[in-house]
Structure formats: C-alpha cells, structure tokens
mmCIF file of C-alpha atoms and ligand atoms in Angstrom:
data_model
loop_
_atom_site.group_PDB
_atom_site.id
_atom_site.type_symbol
_atom_site.label_atom_id
_atom_site.label_comp_id
_atom_site.label_asym_id
_atom_site.label_seq_id
_atom_site.Cartn_x
_atom_site.Cartn_y
_atom_site.Cartn_z
ATOM 1 C CA MET G 16 42.147 -7.051 -57.609
ATOM 2 C CA THR G 17 39.500 -7.589 -54.823
ATOM 3 C CA ALA G 18 41.658 -7.320 -51.771
ATOM 4 C CA PRO G 19 43.298 -4.495 -49.838
ATOM 5 C CA ALA G 20 47.106 -4.117 -50.111
ATOM 6 C CA HIS G 21 47.082 -4.839 -46.451
ATOM 7 C CA GLY G 22 44.833 -7.422 -44.408
ATOM 8 C CA SER G 23 41.754 -8.824 -45.688
ATOM 9 C CA ILE G 24 38.213 -7.899 -45.947
ATOM 10 C CA VAL G 25 35.260 -8.661 -43.384
ATOM 11 C CA ARG G 26 31.908 -8.190 -45.092
ATOM 12 C CA THR G 27 28.987 -7.327 -43.344
ATOM 13 C CA ALA G 28 24.856 -6.868 -44.269
ATOM 14 C CA ASP G 29 24.798 -3.232 -43.500
ATOM 15 C CA PRO G 30 26.005 -0.586 -41.785
ATOM 16 C CA THR G 31 24.494 -1.466 -38.577
ATOM 17 C CA ALA G 32 25.992 -4.918 -38.580
ATOM 18 C CA LEU G 33 29.567 -3.573 -39.076
ATOM 19 C CA ALA G 34 29.112 -1.380 -35.868
ATOM 20 C CA GLU G 35 28.110 -4.836 -34.189
ATOM 21 C CA THR G 36 30.879 -6.341 -35.907
ATOM 22 C CA ALA G 37 33.652 -3.553 -34.894
ATOM 23 C CA ALA G 38 32.164 -3.606 -30.875
ATOM 24 C CA LYS G 39 32.947 -7.472 -30.619
ATOM 25 C CA ARG G 40 35.742 -7.078 -32.012
ATOM 26 C CA LEU G 41 36.886 -4.042 -29.578
ATOM 27 C CA LEU G 42 35.864 -6.561 -27.266
ATOM 28 C CA ALA G 43 37.979 -9.533 -28.303
ATOM 29 C CA ARG G 44 41.061 -7.235 -28.366
ATOM 30 C CA ILE G 45 40.332 -6.383 -24.771
ATOM 31 C CA ALA G 46 39.968 -10.015 -23.619
ATOM 32 C CA ALA G 47 43.249 -10.787 -25.299
ATOM 33 C CA ASN G 48 45.207 -8.486 -22.756
ATOM 34 C CA SER G 49 45.030 -8.700 -19.078
ATOM 35 C CA GLY G 50 46.958 -5.187 -18.312
ATOM 36 C CA ARG G 51 46.759 -2.009 -19.293
ATOM 37 C CA ILE G 52 44.968 -1.385 -22.794
ATOM 38 C CA ALA G 53 45.253 1.580 -25.233
ATOM 39 C CA ILE G 54 42.478 2.199 -27.964
ATOM 40 C CA CYS G 55 43.281 4.794 -31.093
ATOM 41 C CA LEU G 56 39.997 6.273 -31.782
ATOM 42 C CA THR G 57 39.069 7.927 -35.402
ATOM 43 C CA GLY G 58 37.049 11.194 -35.938
ATOM 44 C CA GLY G 59 34.560 11.558 -39.091
ATOM 45 C CA SER G 60 31.117 10.000 -39.126
ATOM 46 C CA SER G 61 32.037 6.281 -39.695
ATOM 47 C CA PRO G 62 32.520 4.866 -35.754
ATOM 48 C CA LYS G 63 29.918 6.890 -34.240
ATOM 49 C CA ARG G 64 27.330 4.007 -34.840
ATOM 50 C CA LEU G 65 30.240 1.983 -33.082
ATOM 51 C CA TYR G 66 30.766 4.453 -30.323
ATOM 52 C CA THR G 67 26.865 4.373 -29.824
ATOM 53 C CA LEU G 68 27.059 0.826 -29.117
ATOM 54 C CA LEU G 69 30.066 1.024 -26.217
ATOM 55 C CA ALA G 70 27.906 2.931 -24.129
ATOM 56 C CA ARG G 71 24.967 0.485 -24.552
ATOM 57 C CA GLU G 72 24.632 -3.019 -23.157
ATOM 58 C CA PRO G 73 25.611 -5.961 -23.480
ATOM 59 C CA TYR G 74 28.948 -3.874 -24.279
ATOM 60 C CA ARG G 75 29.449 -1.152 -21.853
ATOM 61 C CA SER G 76 29.634 -3.659 -18.656
ATOM 62 C CA ARG G 77 32.070 -5.822 -20.360
ATOM 63 C CA ILE G 78 34.672 -2.990 -20.913
ATOM 64 C CA PRO G 79 36.692 -3.144 -18.141
ATOM 65 C CA TRP G 80 36.724 1.053 -18.247
ATOM 66 C CA GLN G 81 39.480 1.410 -15.291
ATOM 67 C CA ARG G 82 42.729 -0.011 -17.580
ATOM 68 C CA VAL G 83 41.456 0.987 -20.866
ATOM 69 C CA HIS G 84 43.051 4.401 -22.431
ATOM 70 C CA TRP G 85 41.616 5.933 -25.476
ATOM 71 C CA PHE G 86 43.915 7.924 -27.567
ATOM 72 C CA ILE G 87 42.765 9.959 -31.373
ATOM 73 C CA GLY G 88 44.101 9.564 -34.319
ATOM 74 C CA ASP G 89 43.539 12.886 -35.590
ATOM 75 C CA GLU G 90 42.351 15.773 -34.808
ATOM 76 C CA ARG G 91 41.203 18.933 -36.274
ATOM 77 C CA PHE G 92 42.872 22.187 -34.581
ATOM 78 C CA VAL G 93 39.787 23.545 -33.223
ATOM 79 C CA PRO G 94 39.266 24.222 -29.547
ATOM 80 C CA PRO G 95 37.668 21.333 -27.659
ATOM 81 C CA GLY G 96 33.273 21.216 -27.773
ATOM 82 C CA ASN G 97 33.946 22.628 -30.764
ATOM 83 C CA GLU G 98 31.630 20.510 -33.184
ATOM 84 C CA LEU G 99 34.110 19.711 -35.488
ATOM 85 C CA HIS G 100 36.564 18.757 -32.810
ATOM 86 C CA ASN G 101 36.877 14.317 -33.295
ATOM 87 C CA MET G 102 37.331 13.646 -29.418
ATOM 88 C CA SER G 103 34.896 15.549 -28.729
ATOM 89 C CA MET G 104 31.734 13.526 -30.753
ATOM 90 C CA ALA G 105 33.553 10.119 -28.553
ATOM 91 C CA ARG G 106 33.652 11.877 -25.547
ATOM 92 C CA GLN G 107 29.910 12.968 -25.928
ATOM 93 C CA ILE G 108 28.794 9.417 -27.470
ATOM 94 C CA PHE G 109 30.347 7.599 -24.864
ATOM 95 C CA LEU G 110 33.553 8.432 -23.473
ATOM 96 C CA ASP G 111 32.268 10.724 -20.393
ATOM 97 C CA GLN G 112 29.329 8.259 -19.445
ATOM 98 C CA CYS G 113 31.629 5.514 -19.751
ATOM 99 C CA ALA G 114 35.865 5.982 -18.716
ATOM 100 C CA PRO G 115 37.438 7.576 -16.340
ATOM 101 C CA SER G 116 38.872 11.144 -17.753
ATOM 102 C CA ALA G 117 42.494 10.096 -16.712
ATOM 103 C CA ASN G 118 41.867 7.391 -19.386
ATOM 104 C CA ILE G 119 40.883 9.675 -21.888
ATOM 105 C CA HIS G 120 43.548 11.494 -23.751
ATOM 106 C CA PRO G 121 42.887 14.397 -26.259
ATOM 107 C CA ILE G 122 44.811 16.166 -28.345
ATOM 108 C CA PRO G 123 45.479 19.643 -26.946
ATOM 109 C CA THR G 124 44.237 22.050 -29.252
ATOM 110 C CA ASP G 125 44.621 24.994 -27.096
ATOM 111 C CA ARG G 126 48.529 25.301 -28.134
ATOM 112 C CA ALA G 127 49.398 28.242 -30.177
ATOM 113 C CA SER G 128 49.955 25.870 -33.429
ATOM 114 C CA ALA G 129 49.445 22.703 -34.325
ATOM 115 C CA ASP G 130 52.647 21.636 -34.438
ATOM 116 C CA ASP G 131 52.814 22.454 -30.808
ATOM 117 C CA ALA G 132 49.850 20.078 -30.010
ATOM 118 C CA ALA G 133 51.640 17.610 -32.472
ATOM 119 C CA GLN G 134 55.014 17.972 -30.428
ATOM 120 C CA ALA G 135 52.807 18.321 -26.895
ATOM 121 C CA TYR G 136 51.282 14.771 -28.042
ATOM 122 C CA ALA G 137 54.014 12.622 -29.335
ATOM 123 C CA HIS G 138 55.595 13.816 -25.659
ATOM 124 C CA GLU G 139 51.915 12.285 -23.967
ATOM 125 C CA LEU G 140 52.661 9.280 -26.398
ATOM 126 C CA LYS G 141 55.861 8.684 -25.563
ATOM 127 C CA SER G 142 55.012 8.728 -21.711
ATOM 128 C CA PHE G 143 52.397 6.457 -21.965
ATOM 129 C CA TYR G 144 54.300 3.990 -24.247
ATOM 130 C CA GLY G 145 57.494 4.158 -21.386
ATOM 131 C CA ALA G 146 60.127 4.754 -24.797
ATOM 132 C CA GLU G 147 61.556 7.179 -26.733
ATOM 133 C CA ARG G 148 61.548 4.525 -29.894
ATOM 134 C CA LEU G 149 59.097 2.313 -30.886
ATOM 135 C CA ASP G 150 59.790 -1.246 -29.829
ATOM 136 C CA ALA G 151 58.276 -4.031 -32.302
ATOM 137 C CA ALA G 152 57.375 -6.629 -30.140
ATOM 138 C CA LYS G 153 56.048 -4.251 -28.175
ATOM 139 C CA PRO G 154 52.790 -2.195 -30.123
ATOM 140 C CA LEU G 155 51.965 0.850 -29.217
ATOM 141 C CA PHE G 156 48.277 0.452 -29.143
ATOM 142 C CA ASP G 157 45.931 -2.965 -29.102
ATOM 143 C CA LEU G 158 43.692 -1.585 -31.714
ATOM 144 C CA VAL G 159 43.937 1.849 -34.076
ATOM 145 C CA LEU G 160 40.612 2.459 -35.374
ATOM 146 C CA LEU G 161 40.481 3.883 -39.475
ATOM 147 C CA GLY G 162 37.868 5.687 -41.459
ATOM 148 C CA VAL G 163 38.685 6.146 -45.291
ATOM 149 C CA GLY G 164 38.211 9.808 -47.589
ATOM 150 C CA PRO G 165 37.335 10.284 -50.239
ATOM 151 C CA ASP G 166 40.263 10.969 -51.765
ATOM 152 C CA GLY G 167 42.309 7.938 -49.757
ATOM 153 C CA HIS G 168 43.505 9.928 -46.686
ATOM 154 C CA VAL G 169 42.758 7.630 -42.639
ATOM 155 C CA ALA G 170 43.610 10.065 -39.972
ATOM 156 C CA SER G 171 44.940 13.279 -41.657
ATOM 157 C CA LEU G 172 47.795 11.526 -44.237
ATOM 158 C CA PHE G 173 46.595 13.294 -46.690
ATOM 159 C CA PRO G 174 47.425 11.477 -50.200
ATOM 160 C CA GLY G 175 51.210 13.597 -52.051
ATOM 161 C CA TYR G 176 51.523 15.236 -48.250
ATOM 162 C CA PRO G 177 54.945 14.952 -47.021
ATOM 163 C CA ALA G 178 53.625 13.872 -43.459
ATOM 164 C CA LEU G 179 53.431 10.099 -45.503
ATOM 165 C CA ASP G 180 56.769 9.742 -45.116
ATOM 166 C CA GLU G 181 57.728 10.874 -41.575
ATOM 167 C CA ARG G 182 59.726 8.512 -40.313
ATOM 168 C CA GLU G 183 60.629 10.108 -37.060
ATOM 169 C CA ARG G 184 57.991 12.079 -35.680
ATOM 170 C CA TRP G 185 55.226 10.162 -34.127
ATOM 171 C CA VAL G 186 52.668 13.275 -34.745
ATOM 172 C CA VAL G 187 53.022 15.855 -36.905
ATOM 173 C CA GLY G 188 50.951 19.273 -37.151
ATOM 174 C CA VAL G 189 49.218 19.847 -41.082
ATOM 175 C CA ALA G 190 48.617 23.646 -42.114
ATOM 176 C CA THR G 191 46.332 22.408 -44.311
ATOM 177 C CA ALA G 192 43.849 19.963 -45.352
ATOM 178 C CA PRO G 193 42.621 19.291 -49.315
ATOM 179 C CA VAL G 194 38.942 17.962 -47.754
ATOM 180 C CA PRO G 195 36.426 19.453 -45.801
ATOM 181 C CA PRO G 196 36.712 20.921 -43.467
ATOM 182 C CA PRO G 197 39.305 23.473 -44.182
ATOM 183 C CA VAL G 198 41.158 23.922 -40.507
ATOM 184 C CA PRO G 199 44.529 22.819 -39.935
ATOM 185 C CA ARG G 200 44.782 19.294 -38.443
ATOM 186 C CA VAL G 201 47.130 17.250 -36.172
ATOM 187 C CA THR G 202 47.788 13.818 -36.937
ATOM 188 C CA LEU G 203 49.838 10.192 -35.692
ATOM 189 C CA THR G 204 51.980 9.326 -38.578
ATOM 190 C CA PHE G 205 52.454 5.768 -39.781
ATOM 191 C CA LEU G 206 55.602 5.551 -37.341
ATOM 192 C CA ALA G 207 52.945 5.543 -34.342
ATOM 193 C CA LEU G 208 49.393 4.742 -36.351
ATOM 194 C CA CYS G 209 51.065 1.218 -37.763
ATOM 195 C CA SER G 210 52.515 0.486 -34.391
ATOM 196 C CA CYS G 211 49.050 -1.391 -33.344
ATOM 197 C CA ARG G 212 47.963 -5.670 -32.468
ATOM 198 C CA GLU G 213 44.984 -4.611 -34.845
ATOM 199 C CA MET G 214 43.882 -1.975 -36.808
ATOM 200 C CA LEU G 215 40.788 -1.735 -37.776
ATOM 201 C CA PHE G 216 38.836 -0.023 -40.725
ATOM 202 C CA GLU G 217 35.367 0.866 -40.849
ATOM 203 C CA VAL G 218 34.082 1.452 -44.197
ATOM 204 C CA ALA G 219 30.500 1.434 -44.740
ATOM 205 C CA GLY G 220 27.465 3.122 -47.401
ATOM 206 C CA PRO G 221 27.470 3.489 -50.810
ATOM 207 C CA ASP G 222 29.382 6.604 -50.852
ATOM 208 C CA LYS G 223 32.163 4.962 -49.938
ATOM 209 C CA ARG G 224 31.724 2.195 -52.912
ATOM 210 C CA ALA G 225 34.386 4.516 -55.078
ATOM 211 C CA ILE G 226 37.333 5.271 -52.688
ATOM 212 C CA LEU G 227 36.677 1.575 -51.662
ATOM 213 C CA THR G 228 37.100 0.522 -55.732
ATOM 214 C CA ARG G 229 40.379 2.408 -55.838
ATOM 215 C CA VAL G 230 41.760 0.659 -52.897
ATOM 216 C CA LEU G 231 41.065 -2.778 -54.178
ATOM 217 C CA ALA G 232 42.665 -1.598 -57.452
ATOM 218 C CA GLY G 233 46.235 -1.002 -55.383
ATOM 219 C CA GLU G 234 46.051 2.414 -55.997
ATOM 220 C CA ASN G 235 49.161 3.857 -54.220
ATOM 221 C CA LEU G 236 47.051 5.928 -51.417
ATOM 222 C CA PRO G 237 47.274 6.376 -47.977
ATOM 223 C CA ALA G 238 45.211 4.092 -46.927
ATOM 224 C CA ASN G 239 46.791 1.458 -48.898
ATOM 225 C CA ARG G 240 49.881 1.896 -46.999
ATOM 226 C CA ALA G 241 48.400 1.592 -42.839
ATOM 227 C CA HIS G 242 48.372 -1.308 -41.924
ATOM 228 C CA ALA G 243 49.103 -2.888 -38.408
ATOM 229 C CA SER G 244 52.320 -4.404 -36.729
ATOM 230 C CA GLY G 245 49.853 -7.177 -36.567
ATOM 231 C CA GLU G 246 46.460 -8.110 -38.043
ATOM 232 C CA THR G 247 44.573 -5.566 -40.287
ATOM 233 C CA VAL G 248 40.928 -5.777 -41.088
ATOM 234 C CA TRP G 249 38.671 -3.726 -43.243
ATOM 235 C CA LEU G 250 35.279 -3.885 -41.938
ATOM 236 C CA VAL G 251 32.759 -3.112 -45.188
ATOM 237 C CA ASP G 252 29.209 -3.057 -45.306
ATOM 238 C CA THR G 253 27.498 -4.803 -48.767
ATOM 239 C CA SER G 254 26.681 -1.123 -49.864
ATOM 240 C CA ALA G 255 29.972 0.210 -49.869
ATOM 241 C CA LEU G 256 31.569 -2.846 -51.506
ATOM 242 C CA PRO G 257 32.244 -2.626 -55.345
ATOM 243 C CA GLU G 258 30.491 -5.232 -57.693
ATOM 244 C CA GLU G 259 33.040 -7.176 -58.626
ATOM 245 C CA ALA G 260 34.085 -7.191 -54.767
ATOM 246 C CA GLY G 261 30.718 -8.622 -54.354
ATOM 247 C CA GLY G 262 28.659 -5.804 -53.659
ATOM 248 C CA GLU G 263 24.942 -5.106 -54.615
HETATM 249 C C1 LIG Q 322 38.860 13.093 -39.497
HETATM 250 C C2 LIG Q 322 38.778 11.692 -39.273
HETATM 251 C C3 LIG Q 322 39.045 11.348 -41.312
HETATM 252 C C4 LIG Q 322 38.041 10.045 -41.777
HETATM 253 C C5 LIG Q 322 37.925 9.695 -42.976
HETATM 254 C C6 LIG Q 322 36.412 9.225 -43.110
HETATM 255 O O1 LIG Q 322 39.233 13.266 -38.637
HETATM 256 O O2 LIG Q 322 38.079 13.757 -40.605
HETATM 257 O O3 LIG Q 322 39.925 11.029 -38.717
HETATM 258 O O4 LIG Q 322 41.032 10.235 -41.183
HETATM 259 O O5 LIG Q 322 37.944 9.258 -40.868
HETATM 260 O O6 LIG Q 322 37.857 11.301 -43.576
HETATM 261 O O7 LIG Q 322 35.230 10.239 -42.518
HETATM 262 P P1 LIG Q 322 33.638 9.859 -42.547
HETATM 263 O O8 LIG Q 322 33.705 8.621 -41.849
HETATM 264 O O9 LIG Q 322 33.296 11.149 -42.194
HETATM 265 O O10 LIG Q 322 33.766 9.413 -43.897
#
C-alpha cells in the first residue's frame, strides 16, 4: 500500500516547502469560513517551521487574527513556560506576537492532575462549541494539525492505550507516556480531533521514514485511525517517504 488508511498524500520537496504548503492550506481554510474559526495546533518539533511562517509576511497580514481561535491537541502536564509545554512553544513562536490572548486556548496544566486539566479543557471546548454533543454537520475545528510519533501516536493517543477507544470524553488525562518526555499528558480524543473540516499531518525528515513505512503499510496505528470528518491530508517531504512510495 502507498497511501495512508485515510486521506491522501501531498508530497513536497523538503521541509521548507512542506511548511509553506501547510501555511497556504491554513489560509485557504480560513478563507472558507467567514465566521469564527477554530484551529487545533500540535506540539512536537514538526510544526515549528509552519508556526514561524505564520508570524511573518506574507502570511501574518492575511490571517484575520481577531476571529481565529487557537487550541492545542495535546499537552505535556508541565507548567506553562516549561520547555516541554506545547502551547508555550506555539505562543513563543507566533501566538503571543499575533493573536489576541482571549483567542489562545491552552490546556490548563495548573490543575491538581492531568485528569482535572482534561475535564476543564473539555468544558472549555464545549462552551466554545456551544453544545455537549458533537454534530457531524457542524465540525468543532476548521483545521486540526497533527504530527506522528515514532510509534505511530498522534496527539497523546498512544498505541494500545484505552484512550484510543474513548467514545464519550473529548479530552482525557494520560498518566504515563511510552515515549519521551516521561511526563503525564492531556490529550483530545479521536471524538474531538476528528470533528474537523480538515486534518493536516506534517511529516518531514528521514527520521520519519520508518514510521511512515508502517503507516503506509496499513498497520493498525493511532495515525491510521485519525481522520477528519472533512478532508484528511498527509503533507510529506521526499526525505520522509519510503522508496516504494516515491521517496529519495
Ligand atoms: C507531543 C505531540 C506529539 C507529536 C509527535 C511528533 O506533545 O509530543 O503533540 O503527538 O506531534 O510525537 O513529534 P515531532 O514533531 O517532534 O516528531
């Protein structure tokens, strides 16, 4: 197989071109909605180039910052400002310079536990959405960004973990992570993540080739279970693609 279980691959020449393609897709998603927009960001290193572009022209002035709201798909259970904190990374790179602070929606990691933080974030998402239940005709997010971990995890939905099969809760606490860093996590479940007009994976660099080979072989991995209610796109640079799928 040379395609992921859901969606299609958009191939780019290198990580720089990949970030530019992601930025253009983000702008197109914004242009498609004249109302309030919700974008779910991702942590890790994959989105950093994209975030850097968003703070610069020609992208910065094309984003209607007042009506775009920024959420995060998963968080490490560490205080804001900590070097492991995903939303702090996005804030430092672009949000704090560009977005009104009321439009930035971090997972509150100042709670007593990851479960408490998950509950609070679910409450915030539901208030923003305006309902307790998701309606397939009205996606929660315009765009969900995702990276893929070395074991095929997305957000903090790890292979074999019960959170993968959560059917009720939008956000859950994850006590232990099987990959570094060894801190508890808070993650949106597929219920919430998949409720989006577009899900955009960013997969770049030769280090991603091994996991991408497994994804494309159709293995039952979290990455192969994640998909949008609308369009699912895998942005992949050539160095991450296995040879049989056209990689270098
Ligand atoms: C996290 C992430 C996680 C990440 C992947 C890919 O908190 O670590 O949200 O799901 O996206 O592990 O990470 P890299 O982009 O660093 O390879």
